[in-house]
PDB file of C-alpha atoms and ligand atoms in Angstrom:
ATOM      1  CA  UNK A   1       0.000   0.000   0.000  1.00 85.00           C
ATOM      2  CA  UNK A   2       1.362   3.417  -0.892  1.00 93.00           C
ATOM      3  CA  UNK A   3       0.356   5.948   1.710  1.00 95.00           C
ATOM      4  CA  UNK A   4       2.011   9.209   0.677  1.00 97.00           C
ATOM      5  CA  UNK A   5       0.990  11.557  -2.095  1.00 98.00           C
ATOM      6  CA  UNK A   6       2.446  14.793  -3.392  1.00 98.00           C
ATOM      7  CA  UNK A   7      -0.131  17.167  -4.878  1.00 98.00           C
ATOM      8  CA  UNK A   8       1.508  20.037  -6.785  1.00 98.00           C
ATOM      9  CA  UNK A   9      -0.695  23.139  -6.732  1.00 97.00           C
ATOM     10  CA  UNK A  10       1.889  25.897  -7.128  1.00 96.00           C
ATOM     11  CA  UNK A  11       1.457  26.751 -10.824  1.00 94.00           C
ATOM     12  CA  UNK A  12       0.270  30.192 -11.950  1.00 92.00           C
ATOM     13  CA  UNK A  13      -2.626  28.827 -14.007  1.00 93.00           C
ATOM     14  CA  UNK A  14      -2.086  31.551 -16.607  1.00 93.00           C
ATOM     15  CA  UNK A  15      -4.332  29.827 -19.157  1.00 95.00           C
ATOM     16  CA  UNK A  16      -7.290  30.478 -16.866  1.00 97.00           C
ATOM     17  CA  UNK A  17      -6.701  34.201 -16.331  1.00 96.00           C
ATOM     18  CA  UNK A  18      -8.415  36.335 -15.141  1.00 97.00           C
ATOM     19  CA  UNK A  19     -10.146  33.671 -12.978  1.00 95.00           C
ATOM     20  CA  UNK A  20      -6.773  32.708 -11.485  1.00 94.00           C
ATOM     21  CA  UNK A  21      -5.402  36.198 -10.881  1.00 93.00           C
ATOM     22  CA  UNK A  22      -5.730  35.980  -7.103  1.00 91.00           C
ATOM     23  CA  UNK A  23      -7.127  32.507  -6.469  1.00 92.00           C
ATOM     24  CA  UNK A  24      -5.648  29.084  -7.190  1.00 95.00           C
ATOM     25  CA  UNK A  25      -7.026  27.306 -10.243  1.00 95.00           C
ATOM     26  CA  UNK A  26      -7.178  24.180  -8.071  1.00 96.00           C
ATOM     27  CA  UNK A  27      -9.882  25.937  -6.007  1.00 96.00           C
ATOM     28  CA  UNK A  28     -12.137  26.713  -8.971  1.00 97.00           C
ATOM     29  CA  UNK A  29     -15.437  24.889  -8.486  1.00 97.00           C
ATOM     30  CA  UNK A  30     -16.498  22.063 -10.767  1.00 96.00           C
ATOM     31  CA  UNK A  31     -20.225  21.922  -9.979  1.00 96.00           C
ATOM     32  CA  UNK A  32     -20.336  21.787  -6.157  1.00 94.00           C
ATOM     33  CA  UNK A  33     -16.748  21.288  -5.110  1.00 95.00           C
ATOM     34  CA  UNK A  34     -13.370  22.848  -5.752  1.00 97.00           C
ATOM     35  CA  UNK A  35     -11.222  20.731  -8.074  1.00 97.00           C
ATOM     36  CA  UNK A  36      -8.665  19.887  -5.393  1.00 96.00           C
ATOM     37  CA  UNK A  37     -11.361  18.454  -3.086  1.00 96.00           C
ATOM     38  CA  UNK A  38     -12.172  15.813  -5.717  1.00 96.00           C
ATOM     39  CA  UNK A  39      -8.456  15.032  -5.945  1.00 96.00           C
ATOM     40  CA  UNK A  40      -8.084  14.618  -2.174  1.00 96.00           C
ATOM     41  CA  UNK A  41     -11.251  12.519  -1.824  1.00 95.00           C
ATOM     42  CA  UNK A  42     -10.026  10.250  -4.614  1.00 96.00           C
ATOM     43  CA  UNK A  43      -6.613   9.821  -2.962  1.00 96.00           C
ATOM     44  CA  UNK A  44      -8.117   8.993   0.430  1.00 95.00           C
ATOM     45  CA  UNK A  45     -10.461   6.445  -1.207  1.00 94.00           C
ATOM     46  CA  UNK A  46      -7.314   4.868  -2.698  1.00 96.00           C
ATOM     47  CA  UNK A  47      -5.669   4.357   0.727  1.00 94.00           C
ATOM     48  CA  UNK A  48      -3.487   7.462   0.702  1.00 96.00           C
ATOM     49  CA  UNK A  49      -3.137   8.778   4.247  1.00 96.00           C
ATOM     50  CA  UNK A  50      -0.547  11.550   4.041  1.00 97.00           C
ATOM     51  CA  UNK A  51      -0.835  14.333   1.497  1.00 97.00           C
ATOM     52  CA  UNK A  52       1.758  17.006   0.815  1.00 98.00           C
ATOM     53  CA  UNK A  53       0.534  20.064  -1.072  1.00 97.00           C
ATOM     54  CA  UNK A  54       3.276  21.908  -2.903  1.00 97.00           C
ATOM     55  CA  UNK A  55       1.867  25.422  -2.803  1.00 95.00           C
ATOM     56  CA  UNK A  56       2.954  28.916  -3.783  1.00 91.00           C
ATOM     57  CA  UNK A  57       1.845  32.516  -3.415  1.00 85.00           C
ATOM     58  CA  UNK A  58      -1.939  33.104  -3.403  1.00 82.00           C
ATOM     59  CA  UNK A  59      -2.626  29.484  -2.487  1.00 87.00           C
ATOM     60  CA  UNK A  60      -3.578  29.809   1.189  1.00 89.00           C
ATOM     61  CA  UNK A  61      -7.269  29.162   0.448  1.00 92.00           C
ATOM     62  CA  UNK A  62      -6.289  25.509  -0.164  1.00 94.00           C
ATOM     63  CA  UNK A  63      -4.994  25.221   3.422  1.00 93.00           C
ATOM     64  CA  UNK A  64      -8.119  26.922   4.732  1.00 92.00           C
ATOM     65  CA  UNK A  65     -10.363  24.598   2.745  1.00 93.00           C
ATOM     66  CA  UNK A  66      -8.961  21.431   4.347  1.00 91.00           C
ATOM     67  CA  UNK A  67      -8.852  22.890   7.846  1.00 87.00           C
ATOM     68  CA  UNK A  68     -11.677  22.664  10.390  1.00 84.00           C
ATOM     69  CA  UNK A  69     -13.841  25.782  10.668  1.00 82.00           C
ATOM     70  CA  UNK A  70     -15.442  25.552  14.148  1.00 83.00           C
ATOM     71  CA  UNK A  71     -17.114  28.962  13.851  1.00 86.00           C
ATOM     72  CA  UNK A  72     -18.913  28.021  10.645  1.00 85.00           C
ATOM     73  CA  UNK A  73     -19.920  24.648  12.125  1.00 82.00           C
ATOM     74  CA  UNK A  74     -21.288  26.426  15.243  1.00 83.00           C
ATOM     75  CA  UNK A  75     -23.252  28.826  13.082  1.00 83.00           C
ATOM     76  CA  UNK A  76     -24.811  26.016  11.036  1.00 81.00           C
ATOM     77  CA  UNK A  77     -25.546  23.999  14.198  1.00 81.00           C
ATOM     78  CA  UNK A  78     -27.215  27.004  15.830  1.00 81.00           C
ATOM     79  CA  UNK A  79     -29.455  27.380  12.787  1.00 75.00           C
ATOM     80  CA  UNK A  80     -30.127  23.582  12.699  1.00 74.00           C
ATOM     81  CA  UNK A  81     -28.970  23.553   9.085  1.00 76.00           C
ATOM     82  CA  UNK A  82     -28.069  19.879   9.120  1.00 77.00           C
ATOM     83  CA  UNK A  83     -28.030  19.468   5.359  1.00 78.00           C
ATOM     84  CA  UNK A  84     -25.307  22.117   5.116  1.00 82.00           C
ATOM     85  CA  UNK A  85     -23.266  20.556   7.917  1.00 79.00           C
ATOM     86  CA  UNK A  86     -23.190  17.436   5.726  1.00 80.00           C
ATOM     87  CA  UNK A  87     -21.369  19.521   3.114  1.00 79.00           C
ATOM     88  CA  UNK A  88     -18.491  20.008   5.567  1.00 78.00           C
ATOM     89  CA  UNK A  89     -18.056  16.288   6.290  1.00 81.00           C
ATOM     90  CA  UNK A  90     -14.959  16.216   4.096  1.00 80.00           C
ATOM     91  CA  UNK A  91     -13.187  18.131   6.900  1.00 78.00           C
ATOM     92  CA  UNK A  92     -13.108  14.802   8.769  1.00 79.00           C
ATOM     93  CA  UNK A  93     -11.304  12.930   5.969  1.00 82.00           C
ATOM     94  CA  UNK A  94      -8.866  10.391   7.406  1.00 84.00           C
ATOM     95  CA  UNK A  95      -5.752  12.034   6.032  1.00 92.00           C
ATOM     96  CA  UNK A  96      -2.936  14.154   7.348  1.00 94.00           C
ATOM     97  CA  UNK A  97      -2.139  17.281   5.364  1.00 96.00           C
ATOM     98  CA  UNK A  98       1.278  18.836   4.939  1.00 97.00           C
ATOM     99  CA  UNK A  99       2.266  21.964   3.069  1.00 96.00           C
ATOM    100  CA  UNK A 100       5.460  23.219   1.545  1.00 97.00           C
ATOM    101  CA  UNK A 101       6.161  26.135  -0.776  1.00 95.00           C
ATOM    102  CA  UNK A 102       7.712  26.007  -4.207  1.00 96.00           C
ATOM    103  CA  UNK A 103       9.365  29.406  -4.072  1.00 92.00           C
ATOM    104  CA  UNK A 104       9.803  29.850  -7.808  1.00 92.00           C
ATOM    105  CA  UNK A 105       7.406  28.240 -10.293  1.00 93.00           C
ATOM    106  CA  UNK A 106      10.085  26.294 -12.113  1.00 95.00           C
ATOM    107  CA  UNK A 107       7.916  23.520 -13.478  1.00 96.00           C
ATOM    108  CA  UNK A 108       6.243  20.321 -12.352  1.00 97.00           C
ATOM    109  CA  UNK A 109       9.505  18.398 -11.894  1.00 98.00           C
ATOM    110  CA  UNK A 110      10.792  21.094  -9.568  1.00 98.00           C
ATOM    111  CA  UNK A 111       7.469  21.075  -7.650  1.00 98.00           C
ATOM    112  CA  UNK A 112       7.733  17.301  -7.104  1.00 98.00           C
ATOM    113  CA  UNK A 113      11.325  17.717  -5.917  1.00 98.00           C
ATOM    114  CA  UNK A 114       9.969  19.924  -3.088  1.00 97.00           C
ATOM    115  CA  UNK A 115       8.504  16.674  -1.662  1.00 97.00           C
ATOM    116  CA  UNK A 116      11.868  14.927  -1.379  1.00 97.00           C
ATOM    117  CA  UNK A 117      12.157  14.827   2.405  1.00 96.00           C
ATOM    118  CA  UNK A 118       8.407  14.182   2.801  1.00 97.00           C
ATOM    119  CA  UNK A 119       8.564  11.000   0.725  1.00 96.00           C
ATOM    120  CA  UNK A 120      11.834   9.806   2.248  1.00 92.00           C
ATOM    121  CA  UNK A 121      12.711   6.257   1.199  1.00 94.00           C
ATOM    122  CA  UNK A 122       9.189   5.189   0.253  1.00 96.00           C
ATOM    123  CA  UNK A 123       7.378   5.130  -3.095  1.00 98.00           C
ATOM    124  CA  UNK A 124       4.815   7.882  -3.432  1.00 98.00           C
ATOM    125  CA  UNK A 125       1.918   9.042  -5.593  1.00 98.00           C
ATOM    126  CA  UNK A 126       1.937  12.296  -7.557  1.00 98.00           C
ATOM    127  CA  UNK A 127      -1.578  13.593  -8.281  1.00 98.00           C
ATOM    128  CA  UNK A 128      -1.937  16.842 -10.210  1.00 97.00           C
ATOM    129  CA  UNK A 129      -4.099  19.257  -8.279  1.00 96.00           C
ATOM    130  CA  UNK A 130      -5.883  20.422 -11.420  1.00 96.00           C
ATOM    131  CA  UNK A 131      -6.924  16.999 -12.755  1.00 96.00           C
ATOM    132  CA  UNK A 132      -9.954  14.956 -11.717  1.00 96.00           C
ATOM    133  CA  UNK A 133     -10.279  11.255 -12.565  1.00 96.00           C
ATOM    134  CA  UNK A 134     -13.787   9.952 -13.205  1.00 91.00           C
ATOM    135  CA  UNK A 135     -17.126  11.633 -12.703  1.00 87.00           C
ATOM    136  CA  UNK A 136     -17.651  11.334  -8.959  1.00 75.00           C
ATOM    137  CA  UNK A 137     -14.003  11.002  -7.927  1.00 68.00           C
ATOM    138  CA  UNK A 138     -14.764   7.284  -7.512  1.00 85.00           C
ATOM    139  CA  UNK A 139     -11.690   6.254  -9.475  1.00 95.00           C
ATOM    140  CA  UNK A 140      -9.715   3.293  -8.138  1.00 96.00           C
ATOM    141  CA  UNK A 141      -6.901   3.819 -10.628  1.00 97.00           C
ATOM    142  CA  UNK A 142      -4.320   4.908  -8.048  1.00 97.00           C
ATOM    143  CA  UNK A 143      -4.928   1.736  -5.994  1.00 97.00           C
ATOM    144  CA  UNK A 144      -4.586  -0.389  -9.172  1.00 97.00           C
ATOM    145  CA  UNK A 145      -1.405   1.472 -10.062  1.00 98.00           C
ATOM    146  CA  UNK A 146      -0.009   0.802  -6.570  1.00 98.00           C
ATOM    147  CA  UNK A 147      -0.717  -2.937  -6.897  1.00 97.00           C
ATOM    148  CA  UNK A 148       1.000  -3.164 -10.279  1.00 97.00           C
ATOM    149  CA  UNK A 149       3.894  -0.963  -9.120  1.00 97.00           C
ATOM    150  CA  UNK A 150       4.588  -3.322  -6.226  1.00 96.00           C
ATOM    151  CA  UNK A 151       3.910  -6.595  -8.053  1.00 96.00           C
ATOM    152  CA  UNK A 152       6.179  -5.678 -10.978  1.00 95.00           C
ATOM    153  CA  UNK A 153       8.810  -3.850  -8.928  1.00 96.00           C
ATOM    154  CA  UNK A 154       8.527  -0.777 -11.096  1.00 97.00           C
ATOM    155  CA  UNK A 155      10.434   2.492 -10.712  1.00 97.00           C
ATOM    156  CA  UNK A 156       7.545   4.486 -12.076  1.00 98.00           C
ATOM    157  CA  UNK A 157       3.992   3.885 -13.215  1.00 98.00           C
ATOM    158  CA  UNK A 158       1.923   6.415 -15.112  1.00 98.00           C
ATOM    159  CA  UNK A 159      -1.838   6.517 -15.702  1.00 98.00           C
ATOM    160  CA  UNK A 160      -2.546   7.071 -19.402  1.00 98.00           C
ATOM    161  CA  UNK A 161      -5.582   7.697 -21.583  1.00 96.00           C
ATOM    162  CA  UNK A 162      -6.105   7.946 -25.320  1.00 95.00           C
ATOM    163  CA  UNK A 163      -6.605  11.481 -26.623  1.00 94.00           C
ATOM    164  CA  UNK A 164      -7.503  12.670 -30.141  1.00 94.00           C
ATOM    165  CA  UNK A 165      -4.365  12.903 -32.291  1.00 93.00           C
ATOM    166  CA  UNK A 166      -4.853  16.649 -32.874  1.00 93.00           C
ATOM    167  CA  UNK A 167      -4.747  17.264 -29.081  1.00 92.00           C
ATOM    168  CA  UNK A 168      -1.462  15.496 -28.281  1.00 95.00           C
ATOM    169  CA  UNK A 169       0.371  18.826 -28.135  1.00 93.00           C
ATOM    170  CA  UNK A 170      -1.392  19.596 -24.820  1.00 90.00           C
ATOM    171  CA  UNK A 171      -0.014  16.547 -23.013  1.00 92.00           C
ATOM    172  CA  UNK A 172       2.959  14.367 -22.145  1.00 94.00           C
ATOM    173  CA  UNK A 173       2.753  11.429 -24.589  1.00 96.00           C
ATOM    174  CA  UNK A 174       4.204   7.963 -23.918  1.00 96.00           C
ATOM    175  CA  UNK A 175       5.991   5.732 -26.427  1.00 96.00           C
ATOM    176  CA  UNK A 176       5.280   2.069 -25.600  1.00 95.00           C
ATOM    177  CA  UNK A 177       8.322  -0.234 -25.567  1.00 94.00           C
ATOM    178  CA  UNK A 178       6.455  -2.995 -27.413  1.00 87.00           C
ATOM    179  CA  UNK A 179       2.759  -3.181 -28.093  1.00 79.00           C
ATOM    180  CA  UNK A 180       0.309  -1.033 -26.160  1.00 73.00           C
ATOM    181  CA  UNK A 181      -2.537  -3.515 -26.590  1.00 79.00           C
ATOM    182  CA  UNK A 182      -2.655  -4.527 -22.909  1.00 88.00           C
ATOM    183  CA  UNK A 183      -4.007  -2.375 -20.074  1.00 91.00           C
ATOM    184  CA  UNK A 184      -0.518  -2.228 -18.617  1.00 95.00           C
ATOM    185  CA  UNK A 185       2.612  -1.964 -20.743  1.00 96.00           C
ATOM    186  CA  UNK A 186       6.227  -0.913 -20.539  1.00 96.00           C
ATOM    187  CA  UNK A 187       7.182   2.611 -21.599  1.00 97.00           C
ATOM    188  CA  UNK A 188      10.248   3.299 -23.764  1.00 96.00           C
ATOM    189  CA  UNK A 189      10.039   7.089 -23.731  1.00 96.00           C
ATOM    190  CA  UNK A 190       7.844  10.077 -22.926  1.00 96.00           C
ATOM    191  CA  UNK A 191       7.648  13.303 -24.894  1.00 93.00           C
ATOM    192  CA  UNK A 192       6.295  16.560 -23.473  1.00 90.00           C
ATOM    193  CA  UNK A 193       3.686  18.281 -25.663  1.00 91.00           C
ATOM    194  CA  UNK A 194       4.785  16.914 -29.082  1.00 93.00           C
ATOM    195  CA  UNK A 195       3.296  18.108 -32.375  1.00 94.00           C
ATOM    196  CA  UNK A 196       0.779  15.619 -33.867  1.00 94.00           C
ATOM    197  CA  UNK A 197       3.351  14.763 -36.582  1.00 92.00           C
ATOM    198  CA  UNK A 198       6.177  14.117 -34.121  1.00 91.00           C
ATOM    199  CA  UNK A 199       4.092  12.346 -31.434  1.00 93.00           C
ATOM    200  CA  UNK A 200       4.950   8.698 -30.742  1.00 92.00           C
ATOM    201  CA  UNK A 201       1.242   7.863 -30.360  1.00 93.00           C
ATOM    202  CA  UNK A 202      -1.838   9.299 -28.682  1.00 95.00           C
ATOM    203  CA  UNK A 203      -1.560   7.898 -25.150  1.00 96.00           C
ATOM    204  CA  UNK A 204      -1.407  10.883 -22.822  1.00 97.00           C
ATOM    205  CA  UNK A 205      -0.211  11.010 -19.227  1.00 97.00           C
ATOM    206  CA  UNK A 206      -3.397  11.392 -17.175  1.00 97.00           C
ATOM    207  CA  UNK A 207      -2.238  13.342 -14.125  1.00 96.00           C
ATOM    208  CA  UNK A 208      -1.459  10.403 -11.765  1.00 98.00           C
ATOM    209  CA  UNK A 209       1.952   8.801 -11.229  1.00 98.00           C
ATOM    210  CA  UNK A 210       3.695   6.565  -8.713  1.00 98.00           C
ATOM    211  CA  UNK A 211       7.451   6.900  -8.305  1.00 98.00           C
ATOM    212  CA  UNK A 212      10.195   5.192  -6.444  1.00 98.00           C
ATOM    213  CA  UNK A 213      12.229   7.812  -4.538  1.00 97.00           C
ATOM    214  CA  UNK A 214      15.086   7.415  -7.010  1.00 95.00           C
ATOM    215  CA  UNK A 215      13.185   9.830  -9.253  1.00 98.00           C
ATOM    216  CA  UNK A 216      14.403  12.707  -7.063  1.00 98.00           C
ATOM    217  CA  UNK A 217      18.015  12.206  -8.170  1.00 97.00           C
ATOM    218  CA  UNK A 218      16.847  12.055 -11.742  1.00 98.00           C
ATOM    219  CA  UNK A 219      14.892  15.343 -11.379  1.00 98.00           C
ATOM    220  CA  UNK A 220      18.040  17.000  -9.982  1.00 97.00           C
ATOM    221  CA  UNK A 221      19.843  15.992 -13.174  1.00 97.00           C
ATOM    222  CA  UNK A 222      17.165  17.365 -15.536  1.00 97.00           C
ATOM    223  CA  UNK A 223      18.178  20.499 -17.450  1.00 96.00           C
ATOM    224  CA  UNK A 224      15.611  23.312 -17.590  1.00 95.00           C
ATOM    225  CA  UNK A 225      13.677  23.550 -20.856  1.00 93.00           C
ATOM    226  CA  UNK A 226      13.508  26.632 -23.114  1.00 91.00           C
ATOM    227  CA  UNK A 227      11.107  28.316 -20.635  1.00 91.00           C
ATOM    228  CA  UNK A 228      13.403  27.580 -17.701  1.00 94.00           C
ATOM    229  CA  UNK A 229      11.102  24.818 -16.355  1.00 95.00           C
ATOM    230  CA  UNK A 230      12.176  21.443 -14.985  1.00 97.00           C
ATOM    231  CA  UNK A 231       9.783  18.989 -16.618  1.00 96.00           C
ATOM    232  CA  UNK A 232       8.690  15.854 -14.795  1.00 97.00           C
ATOM    233  CA  UNK A 233       8.445  14.102 -18.172  1.00 96.00           C
ATOM    234  CA  UNK A 234      12.175  14.697 -18.707  1.00 96.00           C
ATOM    235  CA  UNK A 235      12.905  12.893 -15.432  1.00 97.00           C
ATOM    236  CA  UNK A 236      10.680   9.980 -16.529  1.00 98.00           C
ATOM    237  CA  UNK A 237      12.499   9.954 -19.857  1.00 97.00           C
ATOM    238  CA  UNK A 238      15.795   9.746 -17.907  1.00 97.00           C
ATOM    239  CA  UNK A 239      14.457   6.717 -15.994  1.00 98.00           C
ATOM    240  CA  UNK A 240      13.572   5.051 -19.317  1.00 97.00           C
ATOM    241  CA  UNK A 241      17.022   5.817 -20.741  1.00 97.00           C
ATOM    242  CA  UNK A 242      18.695   4.230 -17.725  1.00 96.00           C
ATOM    243  CA  UNK A 243      16.668   1.059 -18.273  1.00 96.00           C
ATOM    244  CA  UNK A 244      14.529   1.503 -15.148  1.00 97.00           C
ATOM    245  CA  UNK A 245      11.129  -0.185 -15.296  1.00 97.00           C
ATOM    246  CA  UNK A 246       8.644   2.512 -16.299  1.00 98.00           C
ATOM    247  CA  UNK A 247       5.095   1.241 -16.818  1.00 98.00           C
ATOM    248  CA  UNK A 248       1.856   2.754 -18.062  1.00 98.00           C
ATOM    249  CA  UNK A 249      -1.617   1.718 -16.961  1.00 97.00           C
ATOM    250  CA  UNK A 250      -4.634   2.726 -19.021  1.00 97.00           C
ATOM    251  CA  UNK A 251      -7.586   4.308 -17.248  1.00 96.00           C
ATOM    252  CA  UNK A 252     -10.488   1.836 -17.320  1.00 95.00           C
ATOM    253  CA  UNK A 253     -13.177   2.275 -20.005  1.00 91.00           C
ATOM    254  CA  UNK A 254     -15.560   5.068 -19.084  1.00 90.00           C
ATOM    255  CA  UNK A 255     -13.115   6.742 -16.711  1.00 94.00           C
ATOM    256  CA  UNK A 256     -12.158  10.116 -18.083  1.00 93.00           C
ATOM    257  CA  UNK A 257      -9.441  12.471 -16.955  1.00 94.00           C
ATOM    258  CA  UNK A 258     -10.698  16.030 -16.525  1.00 94.00           C
ATOM    259  CA  UNK A 259      -7.754  18.350 -17.022  1.00 92.00           C
ATOM    260  CA  UNK A 260      -8.838  21.764 -15.776  1.00 94.00           C
ATOM    261  CA  UNK A 261      -5.932  23.616 -17.340  1.00 91.00           C
ATOM    262  CA  UNK A 262      -7.776  25.616 -19.984  1.00 93.00           C
ATOM    263  CA  UNK A 263     -11.237  27.091 -20.472  1.00 96.00           C
ATOM    264  CA  UNK A 264     -12.714  24.563 -22.943  1.00 94.00           C
ATOM    265  CA  UNK A 265     -11.896  21.617 -20.677  1.00 93.00           C
ATOM    266  CA  UNK A 266     -13.002  23.564 -17.572  1.00 96.00           C
ATOM    267  CA  UNK A 267     -16.366  24.406 -19.155  1.00 96.00           C
ATOM    268  CA  UNK A 268     -16.817  20.797 -20.278  1.00 95.00           C
ATOM    269  CA  UNK A 269     -16.004  19.397 -16.837  1.00 96.00           C
ATOM    270  CA  UNK A 270     -18.322  21.854 -15.099  1.00 97.00           C
ATOM    271  CA  UNK A 271     -21.257  21.003 -17.361  1.00 97.00           C
ATOM    272  CA  UNK A 272     -20.684  17.248 -17.100  1.00 96.00           C
ATOM    273  CA  UNK A 273     -20.459  17.333 -13.299  1.00 96.00           C
ATOM    274  CA  UNK A 274     -23.443  19.682 -13.014  1.00 97.00           C
ATOM    275  CA  UNK A 275     -25.535  17.352 -15.211  1.00 97.00           C
ATOM    276  CA  UNK A 276     -24.549  14.441 -12.938  1.00 95.00           C
ATOM    277  CA  UNK A 277     -25.578  16.305  -9.769  1.00 95.00           C
ATOM    278  CA  UNK A 278     -28.155  14.132  -7.972  1.00 93.00           C
ATOM    279  CA  UNK A 279     -30.286  17.107  -6.901  1.00 93.00           C
ATOM    280  CA  UNK A 280     -29.810  19.816  -9.511  1.00 96.00           C
ATOM    281  CA  UNK A 281     -28.704  17.718 -12.511  1.00 96.00           C
ATOM    282  CA  UNK A 282     -32.172  17.007 -13.998  1.00 97.00           C
ATOM    283  CA  UNK A 283     -33.226  20.678 -13.749  1.00 97.00           C
ATOM    284  CA  UNK A 284     -29.928  21.809 -15.232  1.00 97.00           C
ATOM    285  CA  UNK A 285     -30.406  19.377 -18.121  1.00 97.00           C
ATOM    286  CA  UNK A 286     -33.794  20.949 -18.890  1.00 96.00           C
ATOM    287  CA  UNK A 287     -32.218  24.417 -18.768  1.00 96.00           C
ATOM    288  CA  UNK A 288     -29.496  23.358 -21.208  1.00 95.00           C
ATOM    289  CA  UNK A 289     -32.026  21.764 -23.548  1.00 94.00           C
ATOM    290  CA  UNK A 290     -34.095  24.948 -23.494  1.00 94.00           C
ATOM    291  CA  UNK A 291     -31.024  27.118 -24.187  1.00 93.00           C
ATOM    292  CA  UNK A 292     -29.908  24.833 -26.997  1.00 92.00           C
ATOM    293  CA  UNK A 293     -33.377  24.971 -28.519  1.00 89.00           C
ATOM    294  CA  UNK A 294     -33.545  28.759 -28.552  1.00 80.00           C
ATOM    295  CA  UNK A 295     -32.613  30.265 -31.927  1.00 73.00           C
ATOM    296  CA  UNK A 296     -30.403  32.922 -30.289  1.00 66.00           C
ATOM    297  CA  UNK A 297     -29.124  30.429 -27.674  1.00 50.00           C
ATOM    298  CA  UNK A 298     -26.250  28.012 -27.780  1.00 53.00           C
ATOM    299  CA  UNK A 299     -27.087  26.343 -31.089  1.00 51.00           C
TER     300      UNK A 299
HETATM  301  P1  UTP B 301       0.286  23.107 -15.467  1.00 84.51           P
HETATM  302  O1  UTP B 301       1.237  22.495 -16.400  1.00 84.51           O
HETATM  303  O2  UTP B 301      -1.140  23.152 -15.874  1.00 84.51           O
HETATM  304  O3  UTP B 301       0.866  24.551 -15.127  1.00 84.51           O
HETATM  305  O4  UTP B 301       0.436  22.392 -14.068  1.00 84.51           O
HETATM  306  P2  UTP B 301       0.349  25.932 -14.624  1.00 84.51           P
HETATM  307  O5  UTP B 301       1.609  26.728 -14.522  1.00 84.51           O
HETATM  308  O6  UTP B 301      -0.491  25.886 -13.393  1.00 84.51           O
HETATM  309  O7  UTP B 301      -0.617  26.446 -15.780  1.00 84.51           O
HETATM  310  P3  UTP B 301      -0.429  27.518 -16.956  1.00 84.51           P
HETATM  311  O8  UTP B 301       0.341  26.807 -18.022  1.00 84.51           O
HETATM  312  O9  UTP B 301       0.256  28.741 -16.392  1.00 84.51           O
HETATM  313  O10 UTP B 301      -1.856  27.823 -17.375  1.00 84.51           O
HETATM  314  C1  UTP B 301      -0.108  21.133 -13.687  1.00 84.51           C
HETATM  315  C2  UTP B 301      -0.130  21.093 -12.150  1.00 84.51           C
HETATM  316  O11 UTP B 301       1.196  21.273 -11.647  1.00 84.51           O
HETATM  317  C3  UTP B 301       1.279  22.384 -10.769  1.00 84.51           C
HETATM  318  C4  UTP B 301       0.056  23.242 -11.110  1.00 84.51           C
HETATM  319  O12 UTP B 301      -0.367  23.986  -9.969  1.00 84.51           O
HETATM  320  C5  UTP B 301      -0.977  22.223 -11.565  1.00 84.51           C
HETATM  321  O13 UTP B 301      -1.764  21.730 -10.489  1.00 84.51           O
HETATM  322  N1  UTP B 301       2.566  23.114 -10.966  1.00 84.51           N
HETATM  323  C6  UTP B 301       2.967  23.498 -12.218  1.00 84.51           C
HETATM  324  C7  UTP B 301       3.349  23.408  -9.865  1.00 84.51           C
HETATM  325  O14 UTP B 301       2.990  23.065  -8.717  1.00 84.51           O
HETATM  326  N2  UTP B 301       4.510  24.098 -10.036  1.00 84.51           N
HETATM  327  C8  UTP B 301       4.948  24.513 -11.276  1.00 84.51           C
HETATM  328  O15 UTP B 301       6.024  25.151 -11.361  1.00 84.51           O
HETATM  329  C9  UTP B 301       4.136  24.191 -12.398  1.00 84.51           C
END
């Protein structure tokens, strides 16, 4: 069982400006909850017990969100607003939270390196704070990844999903060592945001990884890219080059990765989650249908 996870949330989120000018993109709501709450609930449901957030400036609302708020609870209790108290149940999640700051936003690899002493000698999960797996955060992919990681003595395992060929330039793309027909296969290389022509396929890294701690040394050896960022994919590429066992596990059918890094995918995720809301979903569906049917509406 892998109990530690690093959740990088220090990026500027420039593609979502102005929404992210003074608030973290990881706190933007997707239907009822902020993105990062789905991520944490998923991790806890996958046996993770210790979570390190790698934060930066303007990110303190994440700490506040996962802290207890006795005053708010008292207020809701005094008003007998039980249904709203239920909404704060996530405060009791069985996880310990830790925070560290990435002082300069030097890329995802650098953010993960901030978790070096937290992870120590144990394997650990990396879960991107802006990516949700599955509709109701009921994904069991991290637990499956942990089983395979341990059974096959891997150095790294990456969750992957197929993306349309024309979208590969938004993602890290894996090159399978042999066939990629199985759910789980060995990775020969990873390429960060390739052009569709240069891409070694259309299997994209889906925002969840498990690493052995030897990745930290590899990250230290990665040279910054043209934008001065230390890319996590370059460290994974280094592991492949050194012959370390790097595996990929496909997300199960029907389990989508929601990458909330840009407006089109944010809008799509919000609408899909809102439609799936047990209380408001059916009404929202009718509203959408009405809007789509209006000549001056969305059609
Ligand atoms: P992104 O690659 O989407 O980067 O990060 P970003 O910098 O937030 O977004 P843009 O490109 O400016 O719009 C994926 C995850 O990694 C974190 C982000 O917070 C996000 O959750 N990250 C990224 C860091 O923690 N530190 C970094 O230096 C970069």
